[in-house]
Each structure stands twice: as C-alpha cells, then as structure tokens.
C-alpha positions as a printed Julia matrix, in Angstrom:
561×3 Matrix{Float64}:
 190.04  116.79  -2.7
 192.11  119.56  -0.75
 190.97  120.93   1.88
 191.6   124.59   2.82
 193.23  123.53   5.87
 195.85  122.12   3.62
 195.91  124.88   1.28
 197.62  127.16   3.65
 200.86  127.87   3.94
 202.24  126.05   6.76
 203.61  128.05   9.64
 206.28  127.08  12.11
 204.33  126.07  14.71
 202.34  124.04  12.85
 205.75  121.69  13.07
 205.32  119.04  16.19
 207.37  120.47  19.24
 211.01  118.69  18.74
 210.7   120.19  15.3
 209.98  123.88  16.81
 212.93  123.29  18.98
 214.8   121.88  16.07
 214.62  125.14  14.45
 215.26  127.35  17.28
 218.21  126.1   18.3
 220.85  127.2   15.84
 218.7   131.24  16.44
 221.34  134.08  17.74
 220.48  134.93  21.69
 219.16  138.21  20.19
 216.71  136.33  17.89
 215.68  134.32  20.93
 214.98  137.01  22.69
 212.95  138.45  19.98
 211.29  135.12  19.51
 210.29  135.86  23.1
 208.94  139.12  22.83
 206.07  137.85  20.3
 203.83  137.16  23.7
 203.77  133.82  22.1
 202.76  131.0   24.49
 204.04  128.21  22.92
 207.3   129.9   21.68
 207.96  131.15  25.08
 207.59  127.02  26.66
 209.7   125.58  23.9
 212.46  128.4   24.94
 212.53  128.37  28.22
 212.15  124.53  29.11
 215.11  123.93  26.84
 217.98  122.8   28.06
 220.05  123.04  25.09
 218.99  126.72  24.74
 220.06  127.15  28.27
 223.22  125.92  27.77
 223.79  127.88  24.41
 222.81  130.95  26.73
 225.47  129.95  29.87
 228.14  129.48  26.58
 227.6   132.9   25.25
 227.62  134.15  28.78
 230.8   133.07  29.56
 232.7   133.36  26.2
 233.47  130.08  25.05
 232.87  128.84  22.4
 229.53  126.6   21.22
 231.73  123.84  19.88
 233.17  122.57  23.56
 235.89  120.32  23.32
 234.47  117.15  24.23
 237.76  114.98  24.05
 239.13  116.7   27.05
 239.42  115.24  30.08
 236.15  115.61  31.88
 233.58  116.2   29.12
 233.8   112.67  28.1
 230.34  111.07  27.79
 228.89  114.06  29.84
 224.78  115.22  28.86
 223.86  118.6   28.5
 222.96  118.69  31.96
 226.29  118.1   33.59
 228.39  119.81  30.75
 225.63  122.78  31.89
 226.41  122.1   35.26
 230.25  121.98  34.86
 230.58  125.48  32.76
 227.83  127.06  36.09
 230.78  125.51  38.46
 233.43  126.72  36.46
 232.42  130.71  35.69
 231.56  130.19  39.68
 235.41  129.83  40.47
 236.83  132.83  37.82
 234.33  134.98  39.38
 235.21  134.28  42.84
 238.76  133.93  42.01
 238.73  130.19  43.56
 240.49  127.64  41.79
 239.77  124.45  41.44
 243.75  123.35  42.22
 246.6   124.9   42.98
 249.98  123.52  41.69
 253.73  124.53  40.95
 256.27  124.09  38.0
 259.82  124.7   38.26
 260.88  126.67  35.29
 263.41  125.64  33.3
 267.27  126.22  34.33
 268.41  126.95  30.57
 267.93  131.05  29.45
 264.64  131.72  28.06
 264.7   133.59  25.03
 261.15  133.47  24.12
 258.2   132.27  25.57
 254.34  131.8   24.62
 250.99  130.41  25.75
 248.68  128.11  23.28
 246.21  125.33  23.99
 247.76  124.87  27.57
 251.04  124.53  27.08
 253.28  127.1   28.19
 256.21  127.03  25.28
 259.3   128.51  26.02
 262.45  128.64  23.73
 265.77  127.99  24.96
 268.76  131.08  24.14
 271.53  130.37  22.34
 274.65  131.5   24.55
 277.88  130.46  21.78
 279.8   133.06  19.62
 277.04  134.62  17.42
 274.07  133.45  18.77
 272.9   136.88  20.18
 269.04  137.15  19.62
 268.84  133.17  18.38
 266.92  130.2   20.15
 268.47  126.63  19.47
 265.48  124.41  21.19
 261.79  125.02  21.73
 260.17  123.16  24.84
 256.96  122.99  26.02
 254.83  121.51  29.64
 251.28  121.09  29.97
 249.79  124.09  32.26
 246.85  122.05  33.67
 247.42  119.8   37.06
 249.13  116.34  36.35
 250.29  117.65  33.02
 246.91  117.85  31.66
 246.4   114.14  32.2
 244.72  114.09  35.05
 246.47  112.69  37.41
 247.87  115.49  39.95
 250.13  113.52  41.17
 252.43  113.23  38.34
 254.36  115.72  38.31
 254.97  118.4   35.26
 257.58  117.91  32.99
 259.16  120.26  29.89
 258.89  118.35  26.71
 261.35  119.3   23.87
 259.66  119.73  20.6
 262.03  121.45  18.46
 266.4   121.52  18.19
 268.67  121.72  15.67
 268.74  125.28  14.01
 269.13  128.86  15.1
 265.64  130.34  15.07
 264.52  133.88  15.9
 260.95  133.39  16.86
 257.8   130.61  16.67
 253.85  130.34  16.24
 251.67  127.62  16.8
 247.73  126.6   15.49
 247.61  123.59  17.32
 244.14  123.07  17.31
 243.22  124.32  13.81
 246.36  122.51  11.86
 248.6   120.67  14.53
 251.11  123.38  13.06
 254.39  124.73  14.44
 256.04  127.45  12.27
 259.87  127.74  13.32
 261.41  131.13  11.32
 265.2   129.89  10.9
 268.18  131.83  10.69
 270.97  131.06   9.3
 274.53  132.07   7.58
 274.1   131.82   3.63
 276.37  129.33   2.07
 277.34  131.35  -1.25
 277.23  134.44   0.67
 279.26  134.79   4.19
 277.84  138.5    4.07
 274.39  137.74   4.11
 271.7   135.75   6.0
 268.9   133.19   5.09
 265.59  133.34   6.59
 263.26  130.38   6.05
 260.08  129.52   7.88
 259.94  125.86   8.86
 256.25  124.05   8.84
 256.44  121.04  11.04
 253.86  119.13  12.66
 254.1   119.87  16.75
 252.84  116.32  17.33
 255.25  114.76  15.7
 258.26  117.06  14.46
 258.02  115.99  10.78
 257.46  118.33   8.07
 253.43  118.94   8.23
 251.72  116.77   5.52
 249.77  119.73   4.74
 252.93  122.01   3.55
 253.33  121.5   -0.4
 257.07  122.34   1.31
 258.26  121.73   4.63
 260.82  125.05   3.89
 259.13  128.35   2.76
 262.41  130.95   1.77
 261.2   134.47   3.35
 263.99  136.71   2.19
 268.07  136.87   2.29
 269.36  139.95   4.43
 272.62  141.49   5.25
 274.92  140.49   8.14
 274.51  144.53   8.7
 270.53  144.87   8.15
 270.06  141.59  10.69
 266.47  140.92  11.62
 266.24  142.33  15.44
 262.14  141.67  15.92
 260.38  138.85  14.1
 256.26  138.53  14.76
 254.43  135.21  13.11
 250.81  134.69  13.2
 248.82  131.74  11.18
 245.12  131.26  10.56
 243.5   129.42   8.04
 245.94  128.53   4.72
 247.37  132.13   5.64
 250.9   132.42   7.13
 251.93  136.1    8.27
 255.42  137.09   8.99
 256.92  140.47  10.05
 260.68  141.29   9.61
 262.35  144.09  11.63
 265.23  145.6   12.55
 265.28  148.11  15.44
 268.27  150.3   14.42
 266.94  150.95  11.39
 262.93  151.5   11.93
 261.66  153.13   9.16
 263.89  151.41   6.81
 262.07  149.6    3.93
 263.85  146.46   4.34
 261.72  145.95   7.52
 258.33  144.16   5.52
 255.53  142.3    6.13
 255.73  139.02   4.16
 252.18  137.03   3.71
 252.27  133.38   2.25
 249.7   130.5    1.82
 251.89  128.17   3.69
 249.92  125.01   2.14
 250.94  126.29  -1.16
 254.06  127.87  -0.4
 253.4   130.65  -2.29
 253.46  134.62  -1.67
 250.37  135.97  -1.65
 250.52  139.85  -0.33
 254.26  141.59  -2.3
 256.68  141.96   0.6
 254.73  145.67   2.24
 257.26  148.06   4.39
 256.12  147.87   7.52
 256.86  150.97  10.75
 255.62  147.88  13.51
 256.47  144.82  14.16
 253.14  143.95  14.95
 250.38  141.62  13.61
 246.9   140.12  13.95
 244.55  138.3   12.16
 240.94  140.22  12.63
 239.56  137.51  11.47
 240.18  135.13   9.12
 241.93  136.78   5.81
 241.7   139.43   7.85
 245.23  141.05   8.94
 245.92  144.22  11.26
 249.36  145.67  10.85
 249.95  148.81  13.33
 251.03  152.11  11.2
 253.33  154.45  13.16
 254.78  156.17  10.43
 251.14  157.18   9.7
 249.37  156.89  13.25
 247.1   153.81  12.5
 246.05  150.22  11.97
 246.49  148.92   8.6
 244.26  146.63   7.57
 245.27  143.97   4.85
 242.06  142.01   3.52
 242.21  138.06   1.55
 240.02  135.17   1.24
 237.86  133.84   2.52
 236.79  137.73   3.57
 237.75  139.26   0.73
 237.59  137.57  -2.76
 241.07  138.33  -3.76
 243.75  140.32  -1.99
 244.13  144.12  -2.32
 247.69  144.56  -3.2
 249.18  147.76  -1.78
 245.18  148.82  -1.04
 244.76  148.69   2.9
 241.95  149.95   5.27
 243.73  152.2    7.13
 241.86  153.22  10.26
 243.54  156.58  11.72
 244.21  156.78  15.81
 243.41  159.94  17.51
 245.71  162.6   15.89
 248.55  163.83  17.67
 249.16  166.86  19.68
 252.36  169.37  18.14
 255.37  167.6   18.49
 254.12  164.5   19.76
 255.57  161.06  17.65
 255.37  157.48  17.84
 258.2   155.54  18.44
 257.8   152.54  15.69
 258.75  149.53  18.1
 256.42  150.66  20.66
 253.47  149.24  18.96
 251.93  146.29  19.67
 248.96  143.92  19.44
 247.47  141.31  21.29
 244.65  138.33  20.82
 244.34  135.31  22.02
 243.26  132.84  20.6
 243.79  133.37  16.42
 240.35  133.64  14.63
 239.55  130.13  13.24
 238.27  128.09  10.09
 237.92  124.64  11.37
 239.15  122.85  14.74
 240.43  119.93  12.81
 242.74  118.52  16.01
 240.79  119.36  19.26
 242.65  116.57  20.95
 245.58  118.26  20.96
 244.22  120.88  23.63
 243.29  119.66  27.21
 241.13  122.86  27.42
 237.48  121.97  28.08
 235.7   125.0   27.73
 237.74  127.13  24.71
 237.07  130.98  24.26
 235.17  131.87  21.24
 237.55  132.2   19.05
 235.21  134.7   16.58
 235.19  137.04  19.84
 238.57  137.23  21.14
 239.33  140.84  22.36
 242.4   142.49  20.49
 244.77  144.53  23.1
 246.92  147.56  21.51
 249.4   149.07  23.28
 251.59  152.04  21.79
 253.64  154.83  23.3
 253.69  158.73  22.34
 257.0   160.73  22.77
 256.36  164.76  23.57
 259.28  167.21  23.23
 259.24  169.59  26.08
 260.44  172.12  23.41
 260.55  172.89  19.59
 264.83  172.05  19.54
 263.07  168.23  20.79
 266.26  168.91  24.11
 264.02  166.27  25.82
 261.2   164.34  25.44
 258.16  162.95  27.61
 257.0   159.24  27.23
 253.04  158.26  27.39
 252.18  154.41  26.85
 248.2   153.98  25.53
 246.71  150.98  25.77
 242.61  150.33  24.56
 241.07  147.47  23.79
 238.88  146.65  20.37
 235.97  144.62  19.67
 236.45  142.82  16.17
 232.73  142.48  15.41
 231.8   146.34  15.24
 235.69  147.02  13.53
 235.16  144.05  10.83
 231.61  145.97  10.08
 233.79  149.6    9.33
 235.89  147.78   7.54
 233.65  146.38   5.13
 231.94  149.38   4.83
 235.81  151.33   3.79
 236.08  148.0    1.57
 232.33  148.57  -0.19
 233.69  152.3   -1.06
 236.75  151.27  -2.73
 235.15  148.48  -4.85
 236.16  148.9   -8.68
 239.19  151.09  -7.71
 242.27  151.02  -9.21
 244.86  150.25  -6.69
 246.7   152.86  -4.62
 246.05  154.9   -1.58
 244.67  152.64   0.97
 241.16  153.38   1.88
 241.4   155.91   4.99
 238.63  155.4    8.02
 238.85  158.74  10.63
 239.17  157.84  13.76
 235.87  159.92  14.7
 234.09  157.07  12.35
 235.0   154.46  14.02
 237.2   155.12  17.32
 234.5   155.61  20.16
 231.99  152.48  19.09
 234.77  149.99  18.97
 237.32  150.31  21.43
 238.13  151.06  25.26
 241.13  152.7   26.53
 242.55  151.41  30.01
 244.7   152.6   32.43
 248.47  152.05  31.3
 249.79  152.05  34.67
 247.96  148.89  35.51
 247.67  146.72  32.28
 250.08  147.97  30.17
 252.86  145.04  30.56
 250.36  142.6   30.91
 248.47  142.43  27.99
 251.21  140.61  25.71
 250.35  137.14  27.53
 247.39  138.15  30.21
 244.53  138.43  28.07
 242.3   135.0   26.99
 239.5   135.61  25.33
 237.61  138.56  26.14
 239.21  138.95  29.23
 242.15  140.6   30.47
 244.07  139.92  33.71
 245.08  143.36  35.4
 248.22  143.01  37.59
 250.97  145.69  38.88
 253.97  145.6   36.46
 257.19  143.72  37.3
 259.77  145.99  38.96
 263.07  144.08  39.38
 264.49  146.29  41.85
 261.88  145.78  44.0
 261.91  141.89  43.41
 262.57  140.68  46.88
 260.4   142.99  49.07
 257.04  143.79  47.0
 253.87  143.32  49.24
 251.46  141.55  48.13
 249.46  142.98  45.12
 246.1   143.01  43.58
 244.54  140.96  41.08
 242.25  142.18  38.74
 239.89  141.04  35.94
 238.39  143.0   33.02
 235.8   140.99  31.18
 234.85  142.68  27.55
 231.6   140.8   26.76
 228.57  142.12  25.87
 226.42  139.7   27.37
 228.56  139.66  30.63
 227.79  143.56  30.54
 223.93  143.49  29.96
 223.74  140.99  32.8
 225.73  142.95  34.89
 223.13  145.71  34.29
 220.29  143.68  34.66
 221.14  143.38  38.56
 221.39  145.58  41.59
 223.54  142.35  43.09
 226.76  141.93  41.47
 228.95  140.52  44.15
 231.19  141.55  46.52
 234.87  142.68  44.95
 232.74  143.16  41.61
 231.96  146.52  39.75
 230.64  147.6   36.41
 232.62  149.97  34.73
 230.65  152.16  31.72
 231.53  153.96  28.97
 233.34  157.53  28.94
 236.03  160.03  28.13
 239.7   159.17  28.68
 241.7   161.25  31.88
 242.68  164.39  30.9
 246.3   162.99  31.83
 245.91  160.25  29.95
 245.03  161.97  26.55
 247.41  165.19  26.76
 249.41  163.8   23.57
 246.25  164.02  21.86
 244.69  166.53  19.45
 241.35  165.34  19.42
 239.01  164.01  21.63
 239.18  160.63  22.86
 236.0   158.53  24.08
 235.51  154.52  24.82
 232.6   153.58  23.75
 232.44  149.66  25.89
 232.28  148.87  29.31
 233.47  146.11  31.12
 233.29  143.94  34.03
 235.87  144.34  36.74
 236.61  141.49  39.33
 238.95  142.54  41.93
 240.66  138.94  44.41
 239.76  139.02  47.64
 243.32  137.97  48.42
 246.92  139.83  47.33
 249.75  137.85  45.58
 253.58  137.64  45.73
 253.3   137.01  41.86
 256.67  139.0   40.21
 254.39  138.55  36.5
 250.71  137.47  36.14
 249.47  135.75  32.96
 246.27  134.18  31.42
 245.59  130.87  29.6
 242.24  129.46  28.54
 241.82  127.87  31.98
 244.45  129.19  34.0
 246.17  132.25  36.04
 249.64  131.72  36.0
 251.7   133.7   38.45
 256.13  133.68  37.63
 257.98  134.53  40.27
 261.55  135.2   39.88
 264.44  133.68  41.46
 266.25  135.81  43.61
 268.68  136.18  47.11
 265.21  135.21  49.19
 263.76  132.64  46.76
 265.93  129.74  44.96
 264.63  128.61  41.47
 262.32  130.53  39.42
 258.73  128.74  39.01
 255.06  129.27  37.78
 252.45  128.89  40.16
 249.64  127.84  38.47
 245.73  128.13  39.67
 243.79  125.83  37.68
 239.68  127.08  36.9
 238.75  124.24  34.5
C-alpha cells in the first residue's frame, strides 16, 4: 500500500545532495542567484560550497568561455581547484597589467601585405612585388604568439611557418578551432578571357595544406570581373557551414558590381543571390547571423540563415538605422568597418589546434564599428570636414531586436528589408568611445569583450614618441556589476557609466545620441615605446617599426596565460 509520503510529488530537494548539485550546475549565474534569494538553507550550502559553481562564476567573470581548452599546455590533468586557481592568477596579471613573460619576435623581412590574429598565431601574408602583382599576396606565413612558440619551452626560439604559396591571393580567413579551415580568395587572369579576372575561394585544411575533407570542392568559383572593375577590398568571414565573402572596388563604391556573396562552403553552393553591397564590411552576429554595414542607407544590414533563421530571407534584411545625419553630412562607403574577435561558434571540433588555455566566450564577443561622417562647410560641398565614430555593440540585447524585426515580418512577401529606428534599439545596445584614442586600434586590439586603447601610430613621429599609455576597456556585464559592488577597485582602475556622447563628438548628428553600457577601464602603471598595440586571446602585442634609431621591425610580446 502507498503511503502519502509517496504520493507526493517529489520536489528537488528531496534528490540526495550530489543530485541537487547535479542539477544546479548547468543554472545561468542569474538563476543562481535567484536560487539564492529563496532564503533557502540548503540551496544556499549546496551553492556556495561548490567548487564547480565557483569556477563557473570566476569563468563568466572573466569572459571565457565554460568549455576551457584542456589540451593546452598547462591544463593538462589539472582539478577544478588548480584550473580555479590558474584563471584567479591569470585575470590577476591583465588587471595589473603584469605578464607572466616577456619575449620578442623579429618580424619578417619580406613586405607584409596582410596580416591577422587567430588562435595565437599571428598570420601575416607576404606582397607580391613582380609586374602586376599590385594589391596580391603570393605566400601566407604564420608563428606561434605564446613564449617558446606555444610549446613551452621559452627557450626555443619563434619561428614563421609557411602555410600557404603558389597563387596570387587578395585576402584570407581562418576557423581553426571550429573546422581546421583556411579560406584563400585567389586571383587570377582568366584563360579564355585576357580581359577579365577569376576569383575563386580556396578551402584547405591549415594543418595540413590539402583541400579540407569537409569541402564537397576544394575550389568554390565567386564571380569573373573585369581587368577595369578589379576587386580593390576583399573581407571573408566563416562560421558554421556558412562562408561570407565581400567584393569591392574603391573607385567605383556604389557600383553594383561590388556584392556580398554567401555560400555553404561544405556544399559549395550559393546560398544568399550575390546582394550590392556600399561596405566592405562583415560579421557574423551569431551564427547564421550576418551584419553587413549600409552607407548608402546609414545602417547595419542584417542578413538572417540557419540555424537562426529557418531558411534565408532573400533580399529581406533587418536593417537597423544609425543616428540620422545632420544637413549635408555623408558617409564615405569604405570608411565602414567592423570588428569581433573571435567568430560566433557551433562546435570546437579541433581545440588542439589553439595553445590558448582560457578562450573568450565566443557567444559574447564584443563587435567594434568604426565609420567616418564627411560635413561640407557649405551648400556648393567647396570643402568638407571629416568625423570618425566608433561604439561598441553587445550581440545579446541586438540578436533580441532583431528577432523581434524578424517576428514582424513573418509571412511577408519579400521586399523592403524590415527597418529597426535607431531610437529602438541604439541606446540599450551599444557604447560610443572616444575616436581619438581607439579608433585605429580596434581592427586587431579587441579579444573578447575587451578592447585595448592605445595612441594611434604617427609615422612622422616614429623615432621620438615618448612613451604612451595603455589602456583597457572591458565590456562585460558581470565585470561591471562587480565593479559596482565595491568601493575598492584598484589603483589605475575606474568605472566608466552610461551617458550622452560629447557635444563634439555628435555634431554630424541629427538626433540624439546616448550609450546605454559601461565599462571597465584599466589604465598601465607603466608607458610604452609600442609604434602599434594589439590584442590576442592571451596576449598584448606591441610592433614597433624599424627605423634610423631601431634596426629590424619586431613584436614584443607580453604573455598573460
């Protein structure tokens, strides 16, 4: 016979502790905290004398993401407790701006045409200097960022590693740690066609060089182009099956032979018709999530696929409008970029192929966009002033508008893109900085939700520049509350809130403009003779410039962990 005792429903705590635990632990911080707030005893033991929870809280705290990589070098076989105690040490040294090592690489003697930063490699590609090879790499290299080229030993010394020769190319992406991908966008003479111009996207393994197994073909055609309408700007991005790929050329900006293409580069197949694009431009939101800028209409176009939309909008963007612009006030179309670092992710299928220990949270990268405004000074446009903007967006409040834009266009025929105001969305999701200061930086100096702040490159001043200060701006929200939880934040450290832009700063403007995020700032107690200052995912890396006082350009790298 049952008893009544067993006739109830059974409640959570009813579960032995583990069990509790079991089913806390996968809980967002915020449902934590409200588990908290119930007053319950128990609840409140099994929280706090976790150690896992801890450690979930120190992760979210400083960024990274939940999944560590725990192939790296120092992770290996490490508990909770010392992987808890490592990421404490670590955050310890970015605060205090104290590296763990300190350690130089001479930078490569052949022209650098391009360069990037992914999974701790700095990748640079080598300029082509023949006849015709104006604007062309011919070889992509790469060298390991941390000490003892991420093997570590630091007293090996780093070398550059050549992954890629053969063909002309006019730009590169990498997902090393989702696919093991390199994407190399070729260039080349057409062989029926003298007049005209072939460009292909390459999918090759970076381990390896071969054509990725993955790639139904190891060639995806993007489109044939005149010898006159040459590509000048090319921008890649990859995440998930989705391959992104803008085509420009500066001379003619608003033409519309300058497109966005959009493949499934597993398939090989176009997914998105070939859009005219004003911006060379693009991000990935998230994933199937893709953020053109707009200057011919003054905003962020936002192109939606699987797996966040279940089947692409042709033609139909979310078009989010930027702060209208004052009377004769334009935007110059290559002036617009866009910054994030790393990609959104589906899977980290080859973590071994990043040294990187601790990796940001890649679902909470900040995005960095940077544009420029052009005044006349009078109605015959004789002359014109120049104002560079630069704010910085959360993608968890700007994914929520645009679902909401997306829910109010379901069951519409396809056409004008859905249009979001900026007053609907403008103020809650992004923060404008100081140009002056960031501006340059942001295309390789921001890592996760962080941005490094550093005084911009002046080559005429490249031999006697004093010393100069280095700054960090950390976006997260839970680096913010805790920052506002204390009286006590450390010295060279300051909480910056919310507000208006600077009158100065907004005078190209018709509208009001507000920031609705603060941030962290960390200032170095010490000044650097860095000519550039850049960001990796466990690294400040300062260039300095050769010059008549200094022989051989080289990165000085200080290593965090």
């Amino acid at each position: 016979m049952s008893s009544h005792r067993d006739s109830r429903p059974l409640q959570l705590l009813d579960l032995p502790a583990e069990l509790v635990h079991t089913c806390l632990l996968p809980l967002s911080l915020s449902d934590l905290a409200h588990c908290l707030h119930t007053g319950n005893r128990v609840l409140a033991e099994i929280i706090s004398s976790s150690l896992a929870i801890r450690y979930r809280v120190a992760q979210e705290l400083a960024g990274v993401s939940i999944s560590e990589n725990r192939t790296a070098q120092g992770l290996r076989g490490l508990d909770t407790a010392s992987r808890l105690t490592a990421l404490d040490a670590r955050e310890r040294r970015w605060r205090e701006f104290s590296p763990l090592s300190r350690h130089t690489i001479p930078y490569p003697r052949f022209p650098v045409m391009l360069y990037a930063i992914d999974a701790g490699r700095w990748l640079a590609a080598e300029a082509g200097t023949g006849p015709g090879m104006q604007d062309r790499a011919v070889a992509l290299h790469y060298t390991e960022l941390a000490p003892g080229n991420g093997k570590g030993d630091a007293d090996s010394e780093a070398r550059w590693r050549t992954v890629f020769t053969g063909t002309p190319f006019a730009n590169f992406s990498t997902a090393l740690v989702e696919h093991d991908l390199l994407v190399i966008i070729t260039v080349v003479p057409c062989a029926d066609d003298p007049a005209k111009i072939s460009l292909d996207a390459l999918m090759l393994s970076f381990s390896t060089g071969a054509p990725h197994p993955m790639a139904s073909s190891s060639t995806i055609h993007i489109e044939r182009r005149t010898v006159l309408d040459a590509v000048t700007d090319v921008a890649v991005e990859i995440v998930g099956d989705i391959l992104a790929i803008s085509l420009m050329n500066a001379v003619h900006s608003f033409a519309d032979s300058n497109r966005l293409h959009v493949f499934d580069w597993k398939r090989g197949v176009t997914i998105l018709t070939p859009t005219p694009i004003t911006s060379i431009g693009i991000m990935f939101l998230a994933p199937g999530v893709i953020l053109v800028p707009n200057a011919a209409d003054n905003g962020l176009d936002v192109y939606l696929f699987p797996p966040f939309s279940p089947s692409p909008l042709d033609q139909q963007p979310v078009q989010l409008l930027l702060p209208a612009l004052a009377p004769r006030t334009v935007l110059p179309p290559m002036e617009m970029h866009c910054r994030q670092s790393p990609n959104p992710r589906l899977s980290t299928e080859h973590p071994h192929l990043s040294p990187v220990r601790f990796p940001p949270a890649a679902d909470a990268a900040a995005v960095f966009i940077s544009y420029e405004t052009e005044q006349a000074v009078d109605e015959r446009f004789t002359g014109t002033t120049t104002q560079t903007h630069l704010f910085v967006l959360q993608p968890k409040p700007m994914l929520a508008v645009i679902r909401a834009a997306r829910a109010r266009t379901a069951g519409v025929a396809p056409g004008d893109p859905a249009v979001v105001p900026w007053t609907d969305w403008g103020a809650r999701c992004t923060r404008w900085l100081d140009p002056v200061e960031t501006a340059p930086a942001m295309i390789l100096a921001s890592e996760g939700q962080r941005l490094l702040s550093y005084p911009p490159f002046n080559p005429r001043g490249l031999a006697g520049r004093p010393p100069q200060s280095l700054r960090m701006f950390d976006f997260n929200p839970r680096r913010v509350a805790a920052a506002r939880r204390t009286s006590k934040l450390g010295a060279g450290v300051r909480l910056v809130e919310a507000g208006p832009l600077p009158p100065e700063l907004c005078a190209d403007f018709a509208e009001a403009v507000g920031s609705g995020i603060a941030y962290v700032e960390s200032t170095a107690p010490e000044g650097c003779d860095f000519d550039n200052a850049y960001l990796s995912e466990e690294c400040i890396i300062g260039r300095k410039y050769e010059h008549e006082k200094r022989r051989g350009e080289r990165l000085e790298v200080w290593y965090f962990g």
